Coordinates of C-alpha atoms and ligand atoms in Angstrom, one line a residue:
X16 CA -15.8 3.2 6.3
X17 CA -13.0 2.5 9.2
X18 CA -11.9 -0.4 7.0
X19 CA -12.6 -3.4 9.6
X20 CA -10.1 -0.7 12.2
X21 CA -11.5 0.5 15.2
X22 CA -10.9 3.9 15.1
X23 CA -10.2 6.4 11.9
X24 CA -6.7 6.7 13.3
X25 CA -6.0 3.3 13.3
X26 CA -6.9 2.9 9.7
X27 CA -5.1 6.1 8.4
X28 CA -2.0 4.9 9.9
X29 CA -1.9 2.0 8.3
X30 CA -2.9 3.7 4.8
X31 CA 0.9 5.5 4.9
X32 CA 2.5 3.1 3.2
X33 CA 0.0 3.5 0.5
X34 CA -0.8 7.0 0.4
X35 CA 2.9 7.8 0.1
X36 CA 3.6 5.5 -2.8
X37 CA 0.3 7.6 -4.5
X38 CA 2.4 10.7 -3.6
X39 CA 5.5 9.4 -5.0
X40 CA 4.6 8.2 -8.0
X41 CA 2.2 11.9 -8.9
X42 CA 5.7 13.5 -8.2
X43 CA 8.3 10.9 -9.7
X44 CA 7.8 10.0 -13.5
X45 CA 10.5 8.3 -15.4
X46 CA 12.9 9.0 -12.5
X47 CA 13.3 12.8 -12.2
X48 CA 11.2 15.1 -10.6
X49 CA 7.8 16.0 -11.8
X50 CA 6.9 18.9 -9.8
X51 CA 4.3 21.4 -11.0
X52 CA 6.2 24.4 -13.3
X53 CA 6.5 27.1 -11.5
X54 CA 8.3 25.9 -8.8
X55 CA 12.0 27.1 -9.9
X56 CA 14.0 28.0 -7.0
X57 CA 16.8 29.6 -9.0
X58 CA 16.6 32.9 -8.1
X59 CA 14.8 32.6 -4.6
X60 CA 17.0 33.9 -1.6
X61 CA 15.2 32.9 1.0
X62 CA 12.0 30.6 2.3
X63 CA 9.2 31.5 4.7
X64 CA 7.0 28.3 6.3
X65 CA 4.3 29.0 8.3
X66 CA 1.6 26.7 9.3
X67 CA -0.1 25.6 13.0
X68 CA -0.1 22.4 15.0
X69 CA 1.2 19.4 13.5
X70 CA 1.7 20.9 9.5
X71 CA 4.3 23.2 11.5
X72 CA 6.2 20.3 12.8
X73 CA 6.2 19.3 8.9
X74 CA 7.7 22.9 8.3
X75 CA 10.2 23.3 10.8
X76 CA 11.7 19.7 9.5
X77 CA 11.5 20.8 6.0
X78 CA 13.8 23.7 7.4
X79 CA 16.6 21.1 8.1
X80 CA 16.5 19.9 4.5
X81 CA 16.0 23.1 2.6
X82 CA 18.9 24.8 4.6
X83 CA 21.0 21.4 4.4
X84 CA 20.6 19.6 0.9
X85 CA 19.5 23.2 -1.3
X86 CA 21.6 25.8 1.0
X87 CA 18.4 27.8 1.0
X88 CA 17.5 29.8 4.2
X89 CA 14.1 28.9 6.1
X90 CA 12.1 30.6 8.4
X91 CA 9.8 29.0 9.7
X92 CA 6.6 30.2 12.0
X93 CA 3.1 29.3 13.7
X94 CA 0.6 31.0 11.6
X95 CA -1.1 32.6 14.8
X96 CA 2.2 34.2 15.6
X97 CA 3.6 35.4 11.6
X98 CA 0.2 37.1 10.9
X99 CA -0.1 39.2 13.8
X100 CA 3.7 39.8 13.8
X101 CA 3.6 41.1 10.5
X102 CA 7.0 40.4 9.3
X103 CA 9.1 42.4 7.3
X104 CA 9.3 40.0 3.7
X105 CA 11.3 40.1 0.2
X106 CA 10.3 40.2 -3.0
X107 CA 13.1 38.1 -3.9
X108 CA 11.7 35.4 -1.2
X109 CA 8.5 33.0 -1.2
X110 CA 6.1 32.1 1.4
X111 CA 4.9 28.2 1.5
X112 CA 1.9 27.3 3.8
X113 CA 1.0 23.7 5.1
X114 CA -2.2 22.6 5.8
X115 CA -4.0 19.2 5.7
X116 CA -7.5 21.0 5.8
X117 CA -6.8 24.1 3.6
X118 CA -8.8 26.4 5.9
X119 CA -6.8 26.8 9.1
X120 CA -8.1 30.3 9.7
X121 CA -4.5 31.4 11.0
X122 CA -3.1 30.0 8.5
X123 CA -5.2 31.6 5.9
X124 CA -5.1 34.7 7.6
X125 CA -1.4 34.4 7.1
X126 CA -1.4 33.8 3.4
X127 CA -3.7 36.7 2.5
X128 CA -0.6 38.9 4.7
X129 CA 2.4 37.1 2.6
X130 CA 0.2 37.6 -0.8
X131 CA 1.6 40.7 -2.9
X132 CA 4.8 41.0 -0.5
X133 CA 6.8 37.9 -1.8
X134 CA 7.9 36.6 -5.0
X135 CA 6.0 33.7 -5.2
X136 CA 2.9 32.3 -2.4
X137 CA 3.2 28.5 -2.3
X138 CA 1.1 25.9 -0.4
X139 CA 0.9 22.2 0.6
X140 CA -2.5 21.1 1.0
X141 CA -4.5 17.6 1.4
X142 CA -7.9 19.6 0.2
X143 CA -7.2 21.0 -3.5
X144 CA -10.1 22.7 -3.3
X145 CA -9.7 24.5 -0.3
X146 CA -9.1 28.2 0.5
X147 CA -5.5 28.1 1.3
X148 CA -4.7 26.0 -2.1
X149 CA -7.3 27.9 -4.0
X150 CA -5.5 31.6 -2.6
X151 CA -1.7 30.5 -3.7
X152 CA 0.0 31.4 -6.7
X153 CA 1.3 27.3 -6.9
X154 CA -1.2 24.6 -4.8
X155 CA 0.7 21.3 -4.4
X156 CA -1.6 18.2 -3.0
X157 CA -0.3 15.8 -0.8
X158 CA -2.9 13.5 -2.3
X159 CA -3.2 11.5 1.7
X160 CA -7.0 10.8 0.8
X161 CA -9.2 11.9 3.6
X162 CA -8.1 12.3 7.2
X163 CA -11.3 12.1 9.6
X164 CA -9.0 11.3 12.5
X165 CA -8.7 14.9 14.7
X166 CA -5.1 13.3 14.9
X167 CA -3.1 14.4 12.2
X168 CA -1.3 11.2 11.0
X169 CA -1.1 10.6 7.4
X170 CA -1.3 13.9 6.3
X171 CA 2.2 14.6 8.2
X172 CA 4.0 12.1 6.8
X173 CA 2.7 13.2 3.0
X174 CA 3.7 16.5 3.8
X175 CA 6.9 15.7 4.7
X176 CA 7.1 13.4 1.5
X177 CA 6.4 16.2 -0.8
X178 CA 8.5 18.8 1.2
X179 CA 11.4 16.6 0.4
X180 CA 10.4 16.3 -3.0
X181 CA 10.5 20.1 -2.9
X182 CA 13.8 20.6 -1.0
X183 CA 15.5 18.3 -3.9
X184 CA 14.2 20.2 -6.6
X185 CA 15.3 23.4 -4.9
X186 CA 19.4 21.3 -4.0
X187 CA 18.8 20.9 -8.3
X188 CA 17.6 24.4 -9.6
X189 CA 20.4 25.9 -7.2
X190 CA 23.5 23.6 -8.2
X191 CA 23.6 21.8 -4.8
X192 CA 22.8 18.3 -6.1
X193 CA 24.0 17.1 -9.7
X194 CA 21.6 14.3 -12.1
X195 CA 23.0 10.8 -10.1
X196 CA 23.1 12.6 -6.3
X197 CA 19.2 13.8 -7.2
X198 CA 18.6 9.8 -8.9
X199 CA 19.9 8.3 -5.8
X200 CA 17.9 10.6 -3.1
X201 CA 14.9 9.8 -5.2
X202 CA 15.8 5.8 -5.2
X203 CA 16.0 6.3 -1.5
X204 CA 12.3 7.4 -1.7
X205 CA 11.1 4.6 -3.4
X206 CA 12.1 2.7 -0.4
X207 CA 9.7 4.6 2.4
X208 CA 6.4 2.6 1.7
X209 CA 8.6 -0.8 2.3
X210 CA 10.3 0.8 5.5
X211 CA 6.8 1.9 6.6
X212 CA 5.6 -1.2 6.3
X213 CA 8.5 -3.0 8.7
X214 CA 8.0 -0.1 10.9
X215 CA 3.9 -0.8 11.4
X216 CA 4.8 -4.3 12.4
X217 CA 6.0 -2.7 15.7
X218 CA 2.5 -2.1 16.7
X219 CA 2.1 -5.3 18.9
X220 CA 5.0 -3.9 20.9
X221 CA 4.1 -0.6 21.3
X222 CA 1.1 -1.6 22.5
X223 CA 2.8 -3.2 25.2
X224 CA 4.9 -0.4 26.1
X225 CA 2.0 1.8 26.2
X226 CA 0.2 -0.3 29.1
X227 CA 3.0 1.4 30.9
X228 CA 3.5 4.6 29.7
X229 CA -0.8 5.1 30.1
X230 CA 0.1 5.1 33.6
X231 CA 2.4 8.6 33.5
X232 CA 1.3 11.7 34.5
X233 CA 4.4 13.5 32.1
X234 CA 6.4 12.1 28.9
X235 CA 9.5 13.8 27.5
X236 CA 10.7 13.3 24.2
X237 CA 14.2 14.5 22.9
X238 CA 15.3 14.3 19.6
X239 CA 18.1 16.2 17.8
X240 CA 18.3 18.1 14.3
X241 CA 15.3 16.5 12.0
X242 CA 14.0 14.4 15.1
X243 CA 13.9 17.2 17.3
X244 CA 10.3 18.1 15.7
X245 CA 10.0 14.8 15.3
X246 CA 9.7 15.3 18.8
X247 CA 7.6 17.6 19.6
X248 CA 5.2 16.0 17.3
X249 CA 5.0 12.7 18.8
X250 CA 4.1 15.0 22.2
X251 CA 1.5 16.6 20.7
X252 CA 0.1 13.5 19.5
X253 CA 0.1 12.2 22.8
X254 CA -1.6 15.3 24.4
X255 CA -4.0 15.3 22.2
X256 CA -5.5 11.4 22.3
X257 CA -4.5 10.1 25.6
X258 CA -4.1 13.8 27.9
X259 CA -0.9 12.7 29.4
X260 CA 1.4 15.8 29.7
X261 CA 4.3 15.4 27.2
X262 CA 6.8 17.6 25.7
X263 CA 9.2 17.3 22.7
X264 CA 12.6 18.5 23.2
X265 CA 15.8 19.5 21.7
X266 CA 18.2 16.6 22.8
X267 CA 20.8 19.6 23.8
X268 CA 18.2 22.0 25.6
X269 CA 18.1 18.9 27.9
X270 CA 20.6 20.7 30.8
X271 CA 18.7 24.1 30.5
X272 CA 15.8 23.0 32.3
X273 CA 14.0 19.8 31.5
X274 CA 16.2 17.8 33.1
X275 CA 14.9 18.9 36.7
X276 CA 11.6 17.0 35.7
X277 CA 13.4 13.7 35.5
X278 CA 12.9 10.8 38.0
X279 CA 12.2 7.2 38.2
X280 CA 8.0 8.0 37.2
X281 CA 9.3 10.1 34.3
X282 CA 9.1 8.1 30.9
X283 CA 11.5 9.3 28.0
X284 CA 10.9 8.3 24.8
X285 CA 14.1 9.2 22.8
X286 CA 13.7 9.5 18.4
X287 CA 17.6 8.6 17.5
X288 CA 18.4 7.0 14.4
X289 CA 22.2 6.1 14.6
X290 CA 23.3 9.3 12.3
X291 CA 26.3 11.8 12.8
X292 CA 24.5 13.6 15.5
X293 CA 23.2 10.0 17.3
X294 CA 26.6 10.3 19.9
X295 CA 25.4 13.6 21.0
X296 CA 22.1 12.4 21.4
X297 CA 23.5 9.5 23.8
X298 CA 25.2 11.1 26.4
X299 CA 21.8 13.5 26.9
X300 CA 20.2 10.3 27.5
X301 CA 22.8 9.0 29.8
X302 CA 21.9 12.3 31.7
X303 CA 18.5 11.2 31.7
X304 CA 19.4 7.2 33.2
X305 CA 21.9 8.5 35.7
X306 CA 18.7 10.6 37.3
X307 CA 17.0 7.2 37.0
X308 CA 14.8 8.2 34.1
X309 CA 12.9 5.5 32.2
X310 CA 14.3 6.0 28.7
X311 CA 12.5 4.0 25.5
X312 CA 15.1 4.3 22.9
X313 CA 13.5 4.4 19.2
X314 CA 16.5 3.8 17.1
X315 CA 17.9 1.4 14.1
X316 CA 19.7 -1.9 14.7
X317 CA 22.8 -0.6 14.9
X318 CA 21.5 2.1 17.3
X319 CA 20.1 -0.2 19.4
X320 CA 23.3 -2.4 19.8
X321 CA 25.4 0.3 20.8
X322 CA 23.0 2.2 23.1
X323 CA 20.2 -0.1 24.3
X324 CA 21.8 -0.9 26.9
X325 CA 20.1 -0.1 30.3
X326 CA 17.3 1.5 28.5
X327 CA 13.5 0.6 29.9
X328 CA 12.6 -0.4 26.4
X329 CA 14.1 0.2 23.0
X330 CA 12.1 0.2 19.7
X331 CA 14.3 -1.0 16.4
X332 CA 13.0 0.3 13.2
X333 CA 14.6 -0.6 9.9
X334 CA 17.7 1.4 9.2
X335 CA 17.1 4.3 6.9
X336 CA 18.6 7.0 4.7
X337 CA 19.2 10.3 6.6
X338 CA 16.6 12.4 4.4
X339 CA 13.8 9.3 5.5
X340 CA 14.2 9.3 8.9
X341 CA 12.2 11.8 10.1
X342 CA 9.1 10.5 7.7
X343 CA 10.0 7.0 8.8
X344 CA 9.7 7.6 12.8
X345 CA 6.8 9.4 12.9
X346 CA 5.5 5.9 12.4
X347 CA 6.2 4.9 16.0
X348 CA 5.3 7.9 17.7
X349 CA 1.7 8.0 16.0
X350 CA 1.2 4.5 17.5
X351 CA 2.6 4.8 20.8
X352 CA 0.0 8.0 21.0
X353 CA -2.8 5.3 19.3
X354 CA -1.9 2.5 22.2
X355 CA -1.8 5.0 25.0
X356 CA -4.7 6.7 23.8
X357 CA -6.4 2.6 24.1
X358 CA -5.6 1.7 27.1
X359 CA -6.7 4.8 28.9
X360 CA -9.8 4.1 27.2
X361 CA -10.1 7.8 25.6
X362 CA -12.0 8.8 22.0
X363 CA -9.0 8.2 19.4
X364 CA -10.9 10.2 17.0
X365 CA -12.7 12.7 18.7
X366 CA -10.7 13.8 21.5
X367 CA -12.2 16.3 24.2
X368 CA -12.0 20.0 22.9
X369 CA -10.6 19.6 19.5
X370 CA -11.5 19.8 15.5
X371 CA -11.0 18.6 12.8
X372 CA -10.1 22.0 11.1
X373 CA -9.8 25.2 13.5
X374 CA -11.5 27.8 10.9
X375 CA -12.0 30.1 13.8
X376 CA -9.1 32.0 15.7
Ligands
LIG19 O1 -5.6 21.5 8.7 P1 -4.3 22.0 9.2 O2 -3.1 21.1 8.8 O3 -4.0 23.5 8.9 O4 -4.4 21.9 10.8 C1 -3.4 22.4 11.6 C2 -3.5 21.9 13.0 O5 -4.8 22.3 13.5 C3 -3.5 20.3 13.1 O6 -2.3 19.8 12.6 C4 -3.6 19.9 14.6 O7 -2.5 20.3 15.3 C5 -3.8 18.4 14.6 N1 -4.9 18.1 15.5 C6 -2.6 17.6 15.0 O8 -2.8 16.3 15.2

């Protein structure tokens, strides 16, 4: 079943290149967008994500590229939070719910609040049958295949590949993005399962780096606009598999706080492909290397080249378009949680404490 992998996790990172050219191809036919009818975004003023754990990270990247590319406002919120919160919400607005399982009780509970109030109740789900796709007006499957690892890794990065998908059609139906800027954003995409594939190669080398990092009691990792929850995800995958204490940060929220944590024992890893915001994201991690803070750069080539420099370790993935990025470096930070995870010798699949799917509050 694990494919000739040790571990589930193992195997259903590898599967990403795969699964997302599945995904890719159910949603591109013939070049244009082939997303279910039904999902017009003409007249919808505004967008409300909710969803728990990693399918939240999903969310609160989609945010960057509905606000960006369509000009359509997000909100985005943890399930456990919106439903007891009970938000105010428009008729004119939908709700979309992410979930890998489909029966995240939190986020369930949260649809069955949204249903009724909004225009239109949306969800992302790798189960088609499952409540949370079965409860929504418009069920959209991510098609990842099964995920038995607790770690959510492929169904993350299908997520994100159809919330793209989604944020262009929205950019379309609202005049944001005319026939050749939609073709070449969807050429980009054909590109992810070849950029995946250079990016798994890394493996050997993050395996090496996390000999080291196993040996930390607490990891930062800073990322800015779409890598910020790039971010906290790759902390949270950390947590989960190997128990180190880690924390995904805003690049910029650096000086409000975190910084006091750094010293020499302090790994942090820093998610900075070399866009218009990767400057900014520099000097924070000067900050960080003038407190003698071990910084692992994860950028492109040209990143790398300009900023290596003096880094601990630097990680050079294949350079990518801006809307790929943030689907393109979860690669690394699923693996550096994988290696750490082996060589503290912890259960990669069944971590202590956690499920599969939390169907109880
Ligand atoms: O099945 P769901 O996507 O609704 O699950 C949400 C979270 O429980 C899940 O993503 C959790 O955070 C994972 N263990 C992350 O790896």
């Amino acid at each position: 079943e694990k494919a000739g992998y040790k571990h589930f996790m193992a195997k259903e990172i590898a599967e990403q290149p795969v699964v997302i050219a599945d995904a890719l191809r159910h949603y591109i036919s013939g070049g244009a967008l082939a997303l279910p009818e039904g999902l017009d975004f003409t007249s919808v003023d505004r967008l409300t994500l909710v969803a728990c754990g990693t399918a939240s990270y999903a969310c609160l990247v989609a945010k960057y590229w509905f606000e960006q590319i369509a000009g359509l406002p997000c909100e985005v919120d943890i399930a456990s939070e919106f439903r007891y919160r009970e938000p105010p919400l428009s008729d004119r607005s939908w709700a979309l719910f992410v979930s890998q399982s489909g029966e995240t009780a939190d986020t369930l509970a949260a649809l069955r609040y949204a249903s009724g109030k909004v225009a239109k109740v949306v969800s992302v789900c790798n189960v088609p049958t499952s409540s949370i796709a079965r409860e929504s007006d418009l069920a959209l499957p991510i098609l990842a295949g099964v995920e038995v690892g607790v770690a959510s890794t492929k169904a993350f990065t299908c997520q994100l590949t159809v919330l793209a998908l989604m944020a262009l059609k929205a950019a379309a139906d609202r005049g944001r993005l005319d026939g050749p800027a939609l073709a070449a954003h969807l050429a980009d995409l054909a590109t992810l399962p070849g950029l995946m594939n250079h990016a798994l190669r890394l493996a050997g080398d993050i395996a090496h780096i996390a000999e080291e990092l196993a040996e930390a009691q607490d990891i930062l990792f800073l990322g800015r606009g779409p890598m910020f929850p790039l971010a906290m995800e790759g902390a949270l995958k950390l947590k989960e598999i190997s128990y180190i204490h880690a924390e995904g940060y805003a690049s910029g929220e650096l000086k409000h706080g975190p910084i006091a944590l750094i010293d020499a024992r302090v790994p942090v890893i820093v998610m900075a492909p070399k866009d218009t915001l990767f400057e900014k994201t520099v000097s924070n991690m000067q900050e960080v290397m003038a407190r003698h803070g071990k910084v692992l750069l994860i950028s492109d080539m040209a990143g790398v080249q300009a900023a290596g420099m003096g880094c601990w370790q630097t990680l050079t993935l294949p350079a990518a378009p801006a809307l790929l990025a943030p689907i393109l470096y979860a690669i690394p930070a699923q693996l550096l949680a994988y290696h750490t995870a082996i060589a503290k010798g912890t259960d990669v699949d069944q971590p202590r404490n956690l499920a599969k799917s939390v169907t109880v509050e």
